[in-house]
Short mmCIF file of C-alpha atoms in Angstrom, two decimals:
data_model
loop_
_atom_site.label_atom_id
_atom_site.label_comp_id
_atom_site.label_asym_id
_atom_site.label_seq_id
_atom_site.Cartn_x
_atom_site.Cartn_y
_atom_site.Cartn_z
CA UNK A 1 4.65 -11.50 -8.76
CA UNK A 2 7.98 -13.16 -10.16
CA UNK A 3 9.45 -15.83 -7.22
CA UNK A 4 12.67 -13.74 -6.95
CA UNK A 5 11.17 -10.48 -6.36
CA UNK A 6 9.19 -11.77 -3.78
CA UNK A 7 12.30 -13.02 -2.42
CA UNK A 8 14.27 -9.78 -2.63
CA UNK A 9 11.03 -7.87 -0.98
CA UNK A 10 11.48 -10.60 1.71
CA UNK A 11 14.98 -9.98 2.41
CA UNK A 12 14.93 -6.18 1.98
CA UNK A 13 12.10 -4.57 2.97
CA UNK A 14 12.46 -4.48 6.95
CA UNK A 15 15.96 -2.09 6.17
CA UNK A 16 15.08 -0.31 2.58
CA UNK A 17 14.18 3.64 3.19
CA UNK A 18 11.34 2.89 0.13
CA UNK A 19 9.29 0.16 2.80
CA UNK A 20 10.39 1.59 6.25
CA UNK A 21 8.91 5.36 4.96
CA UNK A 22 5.68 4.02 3.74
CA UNK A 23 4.36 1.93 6.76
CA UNK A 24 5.76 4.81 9.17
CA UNK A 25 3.18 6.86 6.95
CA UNK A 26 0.71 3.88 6.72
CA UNK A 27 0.69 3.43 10.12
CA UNK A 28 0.45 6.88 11.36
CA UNK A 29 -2.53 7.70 9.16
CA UNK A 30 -4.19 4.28 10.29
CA UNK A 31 -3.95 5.21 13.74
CA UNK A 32 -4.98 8.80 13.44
CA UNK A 33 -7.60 8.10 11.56
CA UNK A 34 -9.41 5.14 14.07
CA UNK A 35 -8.70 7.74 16.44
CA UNK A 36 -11.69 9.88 15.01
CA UNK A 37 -13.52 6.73 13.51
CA UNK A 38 -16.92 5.29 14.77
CA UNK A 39 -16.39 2.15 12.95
CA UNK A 40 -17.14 0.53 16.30
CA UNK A 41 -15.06 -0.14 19.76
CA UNK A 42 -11.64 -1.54 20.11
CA UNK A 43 -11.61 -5.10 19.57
CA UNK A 44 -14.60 -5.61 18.35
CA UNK A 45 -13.49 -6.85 14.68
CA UNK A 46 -10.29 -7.22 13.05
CA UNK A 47 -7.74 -4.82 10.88
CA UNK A 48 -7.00 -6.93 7.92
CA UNK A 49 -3.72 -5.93 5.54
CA UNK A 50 -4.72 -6.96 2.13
CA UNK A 51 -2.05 -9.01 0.00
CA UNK A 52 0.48 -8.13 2.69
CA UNK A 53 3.19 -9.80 0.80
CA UNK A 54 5.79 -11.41 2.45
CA UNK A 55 4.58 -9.04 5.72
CA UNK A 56 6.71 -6.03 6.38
CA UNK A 57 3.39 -4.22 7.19
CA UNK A 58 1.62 -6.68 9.18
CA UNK A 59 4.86 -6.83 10.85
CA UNK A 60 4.99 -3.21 11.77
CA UNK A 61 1.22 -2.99 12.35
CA UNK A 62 2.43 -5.56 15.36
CA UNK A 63 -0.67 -7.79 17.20
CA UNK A 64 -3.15 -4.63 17.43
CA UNK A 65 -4.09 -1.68 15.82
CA UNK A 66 -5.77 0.91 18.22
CA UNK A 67 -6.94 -2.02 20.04
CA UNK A 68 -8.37 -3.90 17.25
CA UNK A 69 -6.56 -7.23 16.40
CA UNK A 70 -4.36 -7.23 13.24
CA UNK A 71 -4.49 -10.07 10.38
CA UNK A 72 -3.50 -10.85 7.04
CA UNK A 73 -4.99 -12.29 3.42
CA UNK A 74 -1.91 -12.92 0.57
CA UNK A 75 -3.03 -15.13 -2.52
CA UNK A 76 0.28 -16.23 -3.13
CA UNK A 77 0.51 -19.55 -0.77
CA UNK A 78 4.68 -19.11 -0.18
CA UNK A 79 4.49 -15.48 0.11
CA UNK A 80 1.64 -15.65 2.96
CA UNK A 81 3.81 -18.50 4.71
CA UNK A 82 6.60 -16.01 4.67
CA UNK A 83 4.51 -13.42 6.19
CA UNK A 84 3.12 -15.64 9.22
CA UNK A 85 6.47 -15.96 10.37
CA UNK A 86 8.09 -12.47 9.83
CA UNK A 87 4.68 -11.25 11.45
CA UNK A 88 3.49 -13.41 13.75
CA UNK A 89 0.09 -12.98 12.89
CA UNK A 90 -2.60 -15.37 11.36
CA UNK A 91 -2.11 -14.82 7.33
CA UNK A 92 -4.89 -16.14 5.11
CA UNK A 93 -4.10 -17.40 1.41
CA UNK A 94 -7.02 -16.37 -0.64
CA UNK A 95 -7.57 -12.97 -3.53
CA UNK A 96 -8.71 -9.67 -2.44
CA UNK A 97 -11.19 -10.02 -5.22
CA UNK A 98 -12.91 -12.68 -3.43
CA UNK A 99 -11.89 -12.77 0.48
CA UNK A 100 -12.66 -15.37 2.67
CA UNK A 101 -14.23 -13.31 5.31
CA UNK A 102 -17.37 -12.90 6.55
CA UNK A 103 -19.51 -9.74 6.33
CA UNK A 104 -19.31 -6.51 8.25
CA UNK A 105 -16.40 -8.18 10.33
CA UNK A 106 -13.57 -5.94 10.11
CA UNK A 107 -12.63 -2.69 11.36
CA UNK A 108 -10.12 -1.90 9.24
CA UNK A 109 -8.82 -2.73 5.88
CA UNK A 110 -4.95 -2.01 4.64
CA UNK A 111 -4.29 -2.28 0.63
CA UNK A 112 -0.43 -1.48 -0.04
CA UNK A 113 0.28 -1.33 -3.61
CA UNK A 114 -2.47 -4.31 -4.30
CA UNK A 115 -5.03 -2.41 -6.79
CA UNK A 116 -2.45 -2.04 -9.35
CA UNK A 117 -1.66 -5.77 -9.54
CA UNK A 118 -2.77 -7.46 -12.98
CA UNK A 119 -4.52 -10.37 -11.16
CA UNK A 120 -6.79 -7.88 -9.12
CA UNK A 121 -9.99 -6.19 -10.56
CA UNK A 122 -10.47 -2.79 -8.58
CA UNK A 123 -13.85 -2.63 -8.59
CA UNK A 124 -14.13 -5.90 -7.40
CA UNK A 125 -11.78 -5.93 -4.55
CA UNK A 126 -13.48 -2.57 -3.19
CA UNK A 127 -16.53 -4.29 -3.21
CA UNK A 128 -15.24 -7.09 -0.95
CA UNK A 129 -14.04 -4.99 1.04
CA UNK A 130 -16.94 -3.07 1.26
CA UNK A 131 -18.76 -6.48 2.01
CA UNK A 132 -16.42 -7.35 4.90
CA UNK A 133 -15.91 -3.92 6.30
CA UNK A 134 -18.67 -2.66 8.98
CA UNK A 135 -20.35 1.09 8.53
CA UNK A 136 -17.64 3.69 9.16
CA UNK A 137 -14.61 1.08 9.24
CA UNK A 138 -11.31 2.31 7.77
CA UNK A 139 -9.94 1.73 4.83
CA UNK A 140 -5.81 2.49 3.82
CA UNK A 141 -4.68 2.83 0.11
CA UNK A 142 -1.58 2.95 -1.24
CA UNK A 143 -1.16 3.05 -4.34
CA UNK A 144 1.76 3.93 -7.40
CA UNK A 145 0.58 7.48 -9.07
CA UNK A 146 0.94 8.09 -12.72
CA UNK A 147 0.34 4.95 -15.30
CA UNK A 148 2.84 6.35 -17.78
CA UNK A 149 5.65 6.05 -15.07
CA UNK A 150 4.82 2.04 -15.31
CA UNK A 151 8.60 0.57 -14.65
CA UNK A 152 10.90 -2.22 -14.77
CA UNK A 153 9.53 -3.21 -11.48
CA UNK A 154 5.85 -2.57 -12.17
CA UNK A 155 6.51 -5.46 -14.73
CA UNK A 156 8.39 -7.61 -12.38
CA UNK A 157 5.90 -7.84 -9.75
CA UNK A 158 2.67 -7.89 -12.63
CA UNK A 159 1.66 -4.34 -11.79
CA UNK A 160 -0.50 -3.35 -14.77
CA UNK A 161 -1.77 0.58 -13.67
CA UNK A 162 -1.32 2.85 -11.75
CA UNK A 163 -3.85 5.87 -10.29
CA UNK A 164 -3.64 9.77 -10.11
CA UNK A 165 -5.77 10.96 -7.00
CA UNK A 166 -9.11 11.75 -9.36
CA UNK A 167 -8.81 8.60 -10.72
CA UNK A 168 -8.46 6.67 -7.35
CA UNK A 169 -10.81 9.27 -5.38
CA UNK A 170 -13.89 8.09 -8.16
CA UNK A 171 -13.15 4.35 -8.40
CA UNK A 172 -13.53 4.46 -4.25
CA UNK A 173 -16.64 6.94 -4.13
CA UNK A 174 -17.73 4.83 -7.04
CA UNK A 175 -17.84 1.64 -4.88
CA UNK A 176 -19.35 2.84 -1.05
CA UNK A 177 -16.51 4.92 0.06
CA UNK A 178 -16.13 8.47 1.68
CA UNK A 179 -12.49 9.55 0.86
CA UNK A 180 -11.18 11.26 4.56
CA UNK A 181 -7.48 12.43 3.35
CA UNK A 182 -5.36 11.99 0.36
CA UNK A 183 -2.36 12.76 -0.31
CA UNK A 184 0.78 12.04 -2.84
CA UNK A 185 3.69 11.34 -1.39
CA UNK A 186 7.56 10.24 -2.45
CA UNK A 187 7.50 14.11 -3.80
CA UNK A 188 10.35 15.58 -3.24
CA UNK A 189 12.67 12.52 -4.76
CA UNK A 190 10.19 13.24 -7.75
CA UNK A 191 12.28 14.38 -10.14
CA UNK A 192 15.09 11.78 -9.29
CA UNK A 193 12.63 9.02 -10.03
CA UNK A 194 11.39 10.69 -13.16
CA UNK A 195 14.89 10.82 -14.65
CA UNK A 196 15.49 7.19 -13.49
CA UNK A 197 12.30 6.13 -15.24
CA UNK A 198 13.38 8.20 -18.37
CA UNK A 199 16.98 6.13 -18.88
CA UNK A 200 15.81 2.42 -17.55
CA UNK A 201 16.26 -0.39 -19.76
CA UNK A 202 13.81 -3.05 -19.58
CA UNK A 203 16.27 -5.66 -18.10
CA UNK A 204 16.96 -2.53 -15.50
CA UNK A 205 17.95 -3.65 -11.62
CA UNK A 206 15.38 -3.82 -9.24
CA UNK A 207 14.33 -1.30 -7.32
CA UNK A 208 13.72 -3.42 -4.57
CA UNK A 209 17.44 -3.96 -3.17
CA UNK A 210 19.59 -2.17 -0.43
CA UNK A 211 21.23 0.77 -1.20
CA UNK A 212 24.50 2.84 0.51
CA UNK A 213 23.85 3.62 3.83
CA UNK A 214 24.51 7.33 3.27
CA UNK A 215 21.77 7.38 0.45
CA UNK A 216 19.25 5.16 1.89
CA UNK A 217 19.56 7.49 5.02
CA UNK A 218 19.13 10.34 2.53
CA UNK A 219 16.29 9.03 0.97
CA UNK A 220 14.77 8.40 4.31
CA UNK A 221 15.22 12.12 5.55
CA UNK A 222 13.00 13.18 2.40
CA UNK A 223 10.31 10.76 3.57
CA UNK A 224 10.16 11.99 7.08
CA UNK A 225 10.05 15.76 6.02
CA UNK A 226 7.14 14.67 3.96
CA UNK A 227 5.72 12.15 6.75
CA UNK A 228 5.51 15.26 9.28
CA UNK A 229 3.51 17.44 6.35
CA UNK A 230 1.09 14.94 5.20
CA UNK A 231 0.59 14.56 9.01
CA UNK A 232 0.01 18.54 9.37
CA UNK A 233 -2.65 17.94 6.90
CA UNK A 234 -0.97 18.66 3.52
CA UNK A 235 -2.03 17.24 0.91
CA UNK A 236 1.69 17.04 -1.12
CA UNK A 237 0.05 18.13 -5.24
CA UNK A 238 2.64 15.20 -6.65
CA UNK A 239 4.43 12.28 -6.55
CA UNK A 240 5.39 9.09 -6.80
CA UNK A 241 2.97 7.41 -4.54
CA UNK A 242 -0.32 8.09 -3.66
CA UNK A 243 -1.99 7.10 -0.22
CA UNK A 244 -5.77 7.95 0.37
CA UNK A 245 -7.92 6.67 3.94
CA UNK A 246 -11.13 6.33 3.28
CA UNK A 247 -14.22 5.38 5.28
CA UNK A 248 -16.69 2.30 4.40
CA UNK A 249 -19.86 3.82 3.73
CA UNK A 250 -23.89 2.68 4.14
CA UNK A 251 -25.83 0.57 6.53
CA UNK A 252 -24.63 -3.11 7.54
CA UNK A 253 -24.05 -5.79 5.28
CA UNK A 254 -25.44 -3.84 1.78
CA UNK A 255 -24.45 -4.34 -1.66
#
């Protein structure tokens, strides 16, 4: 990722309606879904976030997760500094492609916009965390839908793809995971982002910045309509995002 969009994610993304929407959803889905796993008891393992950035998500995850401690991995060395202060929380440097963790320790797993990055191989990463989760851990995607909506910012922070749900529903099956819930989400702001995408100039703003109160609040008011019918169990058919929890599949410590 370019230094000063790491710096503008740093010094927006506890206030922008774009961040605050997605962990509320993250973290709602995370919680439900330990709620029904058998991944093993509370506090036995660790809920790692994934490249967490400069930790907006570890930071709302707080200490614990359903009882299980929280931690994070970043492979940029400033960012994950960053992150360990916002959060609080021990932050790793080191890739998802090759994590320094050992096997079957972790109850959960968090990936927030990481498989799209150009310096992470998908198949790869799932298999690490395949590695490091035990049977029946949780896993938490997020990920941007639609390659051909690839923008300004994709390119600013070296995102190279992006997934539809059949695309990211086989690469996860495809590498020991049981998909429990998918969903798109950022739907009904679709067709505001699609005209946005359709005029941007390659030297376009950032998306990543903070906007009028009275739109960000607008914004945000779309997101929760959609949190409460993702949580309902709809499964929104498009948009912008695309979050899927999965389960880590097969016996201990397998390949």
């Amino acid at each position: 990722m370019e230094r000063p969009e790491y710096e503008r994610m740093h010094a927006v993304e506890d206030r922008m309606w774009w961040y605050r929407g997605l962990r509320a959803l993250a973290g709602g889905l995370l919680v439900r879904a330990f709620a029904h796993s058998v991944g093993g008891s509370p506090g036995d393992g660790s809920v790692l976030d994934a490249g967490c950035g400069t930790g907006g998500m570890l930071k709302a995850l707080g200490p614990s997760v359903a009882g299980w401690p929280t931690l994070g991995l970043e492979y940029d060395t400033i960012a994950a500094g960053l992150a360990a202060a916002k959060a609080g929380r021990p932050v790793a440097a080191g890739s998802v492609n090759e994590m320094p963790v050992g096997d079957g320790v972790l109850a959960g797993y968090v990936s927030l916009d990481v498989l799209c990055h150009g310096a992470v191989e998908p198949a790869r990463a799932l298999k690490e965390a395949h590695r490091c989760l035990r049977p029946g851990a949780i896993a938490l995607f997020n990920l941007p839908a639609y390659h051909w909506l690839l923008s300004a910012h994709d390119r600013r922070v070296h995102n190279v793809r992006r997934f539809t749900d059949r695309q990211a529903r086989a690469l996860l099956t495809g590498n020991g995971f049981r998909v429990l819930r998918s969903s798109y989400w950022n739907t009904l702001l679709f067709p505001l982002m699609l005209v946005h995408r359709l005029l941007e100039r390659d030297d376009a703003e950032s998306d990543v910045r903070d906007y009028p109160r009275w739109l960000d609040g607008l914004f945000s008011s779309a997101l929760a309509v959609e949190r409460l019918a993702i949580r309902a169990g709809v499964s929104l058919p498009f948009g912008g995002s695309l979050i899927v929890v999965a389960e880590r599949e097969g016996a201990a410590h397998d390949g």
